[in-house]
CSV table of C-alpha atoms in Angstrom, one decimal:
chain,number,residue,atom,x,y,z
A,1079,MET,CA,118.5,-40.6,47.4
A,1080,ILE,CA,120.8,-42.4,46.2
A,1081,VAL,CA,124.2,-40.6,45.4
A,1082,PHE,CA,126.1,-42.7,43.0
A,1083,PRO,CA,129.9,-41.9,42.6
A,1084,ALA,CA,131.3,-42.0,38.6
A,1085,ILE,CA,133.1,-43.4,37.1
A,1086,ASP,CA,134.7,-42.3,33.0
A,1087,LEU,CA,137.1,-44.8,30.9
A,1088,LYS,CA,139.0,-43.7,28.2
A,1089,ASP,CA,141.6,-45.9,27.3
A,1090,GLY,CA,140.7,-48.2,30.0
A,1091,GLN,CA,142.3,-44.9,32.0
A,1092,ALA,CA,139.7,-42.8,35.1
A,1093,VAL,CA,139.4,-39.4,33.5
A,1094,ARG,CA,136.5,-36.5,33.7
A,1095,LEU,CA,135.6,-34.6,30.8
A,1096,THR,CA,134.4,-31.1,30.4
A,1097,LYS,CA,131.5,-29.8,28.1
A,1098,GLY,CA,131.6,-33.6,26.5
A,1099,LEU,CA,135.3,-32.7,24.7
A,1100,MET,CA,137.1,-35.5,24.4
A,1101,GLU,CA,139.7,-33.4,24.1
A,1102,SER,CA,139.9,-31.8,27.5
A,1103,ALA,CA,140.4,-35.4,29.1
A,1104,LYS,CA,142.0,-35.4,32.5
A,1105,VAL,CA,143.3,-38.3,34.2
A,1106,TYR,CA,142.5,-39.0,37.3
A,1107,SER,CA,143.6,-42.2,37.9
A,1108,ASN,CA,145.7,-45.4,36.1
A,1109,GLU,CA,143.7,-47.9,37.6
A,1110,PRO,CA,140.2,-47.5,37.8
A,1111,TRP,CA,138.5,-50.9,40.0
A,1112,GLU,CA,140.6,-48.9,42.8
A,1113,LEU,CA,138.1,-46.1,42.5
A,1114,ALA,CA,135.6,-47.7,42.8
A,1115,LYS,CA,136.6,-50.0,46.1
A,1116,ARG,CA,137.8,-46.7,47.6
A,1117,PHE,CA,133.8,-45.6,46.5
A,1118,GLU,CA,132.5,-49.1,47.9
A,1119,ASP,CA,134.3,-48.6,51.4
A,1120,MET,CA,133.7,-44.4,51.3
A,1121,GLY,CA,129.7,-46.2,51.5
A,1122,ALA,CA,128.8,-46.2,48.3
A,1123,LYS,CA,126.4,-48.5,46.9
A,1124,TRP,CA,125.9,-47.8,43.0
A,1125,LEU,CA,128.4,-47.2,40.7
A,1126,HIS,CA,127.9,-44.9,37.4
A,1127,ILE,CA,130.4,-45.9,34.3
A,1128,VAL,CA,130.7,-44.2,31.1
A,1129,ASP,CA,132.7,-46.2,28.1
A,1130,LEU,CA,133.8,-43.4,27.0
A,1131,ASN,CA,135.4,-44.9,23.6
A,1132,GLY,CA,132.2,-46.5,22.9
A,1133,ALA,CA,130.2,-44.3,23.0
A,1134,PHE,CA,132.3,-41.9,20.4
A,1135,ALA,CA,132.5,-45.5,18.5
A,1136,GLY,CA,129.0,-47.4,19.2
A,1137,GLU,CA,130.5,-50.4,20.7
A,1138,PRO,CA,131.9,-51.3,24.0
A,1139,LYS,CA,135.5,-50.6,24.4
A,1140,ASN,CA,136.9,-50.8,27.5
A,1141,ILE,CA,135.2,-54.0,28.4
A,1142,ASP,CA,139.2,-55.6,30.3
A,1143,GLN,CA,138.6,-52.1,33.1
A,1144,ILE,CA,135.0,-52.5,33.0
A,1145,GLU,CA,135.6,-56.7,34.3
A,1146,LYS,CA,138.3,-55.4,36.9
A,1147,ILE,CA,135.9,-52.6,39.0
A,1148,ARG,CA,133.1,-55.8,38.4
A,1149,LYS,CA,135.7,-57.8,40.3
A,1150,ASN,CA,137.1,-56.0,42.9
A,1151,THR,CA,133.5,-54.9,44.0
A,1152,ASN,CA,130.8,-55.4,45.1
A,1153,LEU,CA,129.3,-52.2,44.3
A,1154,LYS,CA,125.8,-52.7,42.2
A,1155,ILE,CA,127.1,-51.0,38.6
A,1156,GLN,CA,125.1,-48.8,35.9
A,1157,LEU,CA,127.2,-49.0,32.8
A,1158,GLY,CA,126.7,-46.5,30.2
A,1159,GLY,CA,128.4,-45.9,26.5
A,1160,GLY,CA,128.1,-47.7,23.1
A,1161,ILE,CA,125.6,-49.8,24.6
A,1162,ARG,CA,123.2,-49.7,20.7
A,1163,ASP,CA,121.8,-53.7,20.6
A,1164,GLU,CA,120.9,-56.5,22.3
A,1165,GLU,CA,124.2,-58.4,22.1
A,1166,THR,CA,125.4,-56.0,24.4
A,1167,ILE,CA,123.7,-55.8,26.6
A,1168,LYS,CA,123.0,-59.3,26.9
A,1169,ARG,CA,127.4,-59.0,27.1
A,1170,TYR,CA,127.6,-56.7,29.9
A,1171,LEU,CA,124.7,-58.8,32.0
A,1172,ASP,CA,126.9,-62.3,31.8
A,1173,LEU,CA,129.6,-59.9,32.9
A,1174,GLY,CA,127.7,-58.8,36.3
A,1175,ILE,CA,126.7,-55.1,35.5
A,1176,ASN,CA,122.5,-54.6,37.0
A,1177,ARG,CA,121.2,-51.5,34.3
A,1178,LEU,CA,122.5,-50.7,32.0
A,1179,ILE,CA,122.2,-46.9,30.0
A,1180,LEU,CA,120.8,-46.1,26.9
A,1181,GLY,CA,121.9,-42.9,24.9
A,1182,SER,CA,121.8,-42.6,21.4
A,1183,ILE,CA,119.8,-45.0,20.3
A,1184,ALA,CA,116.9,-44.4,22.5
A,1185,ALA,CA,116.5,-40.7,21.0
A,1186,ARG,CA,117.1,-42.1,17.2
A,1187,GLU,CA,114.3,-45.4,18.3
A,1188,PRO,CA,112.8,-45.0,21.5
A,1189,GLU,CA,110.2,-47.7,20.3
A,1190,LYS,CA,113.2,-50.3,20.3
A,1191,VAL,CA,114.5,-49.3,23.7
A,1192,ILE,CA,110.7,-49.3,24.9
A,1193,GLU,CA,110.6,-52.4,24.0
A,1194,LEU,CA,113.8,-53.7,25.2
A,1195,ALA,CA,113.4,-52.3,28.6
A,1196,LYS,CA,110.1,-55.2,28.9
A,1197,LYS,CA,113.6,-57.3,29.3
A,1198,TYR,CA,116.2,-56.7,30.5
A,1199,PRO,CA,117.5,-53.4,33.1
A,1200,ILE,CA,117.2,-50.5,31.2
A,1201,ALA,CA,118.3,-46.7,32.2
A,1202,VAL,CA,117.1,-43.5,29.0
A,1203,GLY,CA,120.0,-41.5,29.2
A,1204,ILE,CA,118.8,-37.8,27.7
A,1205,ASP,CA,122.1,-36.4,27.1
A,1206,ALA,CA,120.9,-32.2,25.8
A,1207,LYS,CA,122.3,-29.0,25.1
A,1208,ASP,CA,120.3,-25.9,24.9
A,1209,GLY,CA,117.1,-28.4,26.0
A,1210,TYR,CA,117.6,-30.2,22.7
A,1211,VAL,CA,118.9,-33.8,22.3
A,1212,ALA,CA,122.8,-34.6,21.7
A,1213,VAL,CA,124.0,-38.3,20.9
A,1214,ASP,CA,126.9,-40.4,19.6
A,1215,GLY,CA,129.4,-39.0,22.7
A,1216,TRP,CA,127.6,-35.3,22.5
A,1217,GLY,CA,129.0,-34.8,19.0
A,1218,LYS,CA,125.4,-34.7,17.2
A,1219,SER,CA,122.3,-32.9,18.3
A,1220,GLU,CA,119.2,-34.6,16.9
A,1221,GLY,CA,116.7,-31.8,16.9
A,1222,VAL,CA,114.4,-33.5,19.6
A,1223,LYS,CA,113.1,-31.8,22.1
A,1224,ALA,CA,115.6,-34.0,26.0
A,1225,THR,CA,111.4,-33.2,27.6
A,1226,GLU,CA,109.4,-34.5,23.4
A,1227,LEU,CA,112.3,-37.8,24.4
A,1228,ALA,CA,111.6,-37.7,27.7
A,1229,GLU,CA,108.2,-37.8,27.5
A,1230,LYS,CA,107.9,-40.8,24.9
A,1231,PHE,CA,108.8,-43.3,27.6
A,1232,LYS,CA,106.0,-42.2,30.4
A,1233,ASN,CA,104.4,-45.7,30.9
A,1234,SER,CA,107.2,-47.7,29.7
A,1235,ASP,CA,109.3,-50.2,32.0
A,1236,ILE,CA,112.2,-48.1,32.0
A,1237,GLU,CA,113.7,-48.2,34.7
A,1238,CYS,CA,115.2,-44.5,35.1
A,1239,ILE,CA,115.9,-42.1,33.2
A,1240,ILE,CA,119.9,-39.8,33.8
A,1241,ALA,CA,119.0,-36.7,32.5
A,1242,THR,CA,122.2,-34.5,31.9
A,1243,ASP,CA,122.7,-31.0,30.7
A,1244,ILE,CA,125.7,-30.7,28.3
A,1245,SER,CA,126.0,-27.3,30.1
A,1246,LYS,CA,127.0,-28.0,32.5
A,1247,ASP,CA,128.7,-31.5,32.6
A,1248,GLY,CA,132.6,-31.5,33.9
A,1249,THR,CA,131.8,-27.6,34.6
A,1250,LEU,CA,131.5,-27.9,38.5
A,1251,GLN,CA,128.9,-25.2,37.9
A,1252,GLY,CA,125.9,-26.4,39.8
A,1253,LEU,CA,123.3,-28.9,38.7
A,1254,ASN,CA,120.0,-27.5,36.2
A,1255,ILE,CA,117.3,-28.1,38.4
A,1256,ASP,CA,115.7,-27.1,36.6
A,1257,PHE,CA,116.0,-29.0,33.9
A,1258,ILE,CA,115.3,-32.4,35.8
A,1259,LEU,CA,112.5,-31.4,37.0
A,1260,GLU,CA,111.1,-30.7,33.6
A,1261,ILE,CA,112.4,-34.2,32.9
A,1262,MET,CA,110.8,-35.5,35.8
A,1263,LYS,CA,107.4,-34.0,34.9
A,1264,ALA,CA,107.7,-35.1,31.0
A,1265,SER,CA,108.4,-39.3,31.5
A,1266,ASN,CA,107.0,-39.8,35.0
A,1267,LYS,CA,110.1,-41.6,35.4
A,1268,PRO,CA,113.0,-41.2,38.4
A,1269,VAL,CA,115.4,-39.8,37.3
A,1270,ILE,CA,118.7,-39.3,38.1
A,1271,ALA,CA,120.8,-35.6,38.2
A,1272,SER,CA,123.6,-35.1,35.5
A,1273,GLY,CA,126.0,-32.7,35.1
A,1274,GLY,CA,127.6,-29.9,37.1
A,1275,VAL,CA,127.7,-30.8,40.2
A,1276,ALA,CA,129.4,-28.5,42.5
A,1277,SER,CA,128.7,-28.6,46.5
A,1278,GLU,CA,126.9,-30.2,49.3
A,1279,GLU,CA,124.3,-27.4,48.4
A,1280,ASP,CA,123.6,-29.0,45.5
A,1281,ILE,CA,123.1,-32.2,46.6
A,1282,ILE,CA,120.8,-30.6,49.2
A,1283,LYS,CA,118.9,-29.8,46.1
A,1284,VAL,CA,118.3,-32.3,45.1
A,1285,LYS,CA,117.3,-33.9,48.4
A,1286,GLN,CA,114.6,-31.2,48.5
A,1287,ASN,CA,112.9,-32.1,45.3
A,1288,ASP,CA,112.8,-35.8,45.6
A,1289,ILE,CA,114.7,-36.0,42.5
A,1290,TYR,CA,116.1,-40.3,42.5
A,1291,GLY,CA,119.6,-40.3,42.4
A,1292,VAL,CA,122.4,-38.2,41.6
A,1293,ILE,CA,126.0,-39.2,39.7
A,1294,ILE,CA,129.2,-36.7,40.8
A,1295,GLY,CA,132.5,-36.8,39.4
A,1296,LYS,CA,133.9,-33.9,39.0
A,1297,ALA,CA,133.2,-32.2,42.4
A,1298,PHE,CA,134.8,-35.6,43.8
A,1299,TYR,CA,138.1,-36.0,42.3
A,1300,GLU,CA,138.5,-31.7,42.0
A,1301,GLY,CA,138.5,-32.1,45.9
A,1302,LYS,CA,135.3,-29.5,46.1
A,1303,ILE,CA,132.7,-32.1,47.8
A,1304,ASP,CA,133.3,-34.9,50.8
A,1305,LEU,CA,131.9,-37.4,49.2
A,1306,ALA,CA,131.9,-39.7,52.1
A,1307,GLN,CA,129.9,-37.2,54.3
A,1308,ILE,CA,127.6,-37.1,51.4
A,1309,LEU,CA,126.7,-40.7,51.2
A,1310,LYS,CA,125.5,-40.1,54.5
A,1311,LEU,CA,122.9,-38.2,53.4
A,1312,GLN,CA,121.4,-41.3,51.2
């Protein structure tokens, strides 16, 4: 199990949202790279970054902060938010990003993502509300079942799937483990659990169910968990 501390970027700041709503943003740092350095000092190996402005705009919007994080840490970085084409993928790889997360484009053009994954380190982000995929910063529903989308990547070269239950995200109500396991079964791929981590109990459930990884955001920022201790469970 890999623990992925999360930094969500909005207007150059590290924030957390509740249920993906931009107006719910709570600022936790004006210098996100300092947070990343703290995570590294605690023992993190990976960092999960989302460019929230990028997710809504469909193009990179927080590159300056992403560059600062890259230059100031040795963490492996997986990054999502507004990555919709090969040019953007190459741009981020040139910056030293280790894995790109494709969400909206994966929902709309899964075959294209399958082809991209043959050349680049790609993760697919499946964000779901009531079991259906949401895109464009979770602002729209595609009318596609999350499990059906996951199944399309079964025999592909994608590295993993990041599965988020939007109704849980940022709520500190606990992970939807059943949803994560459904995505694992449908895709036969490593899955990173995201959305709603509230306590160490959630992390233990992830480990017990042989889930590849877990993203920790608000639970750390609100002091609900001891991240340094949880990182030792990896």
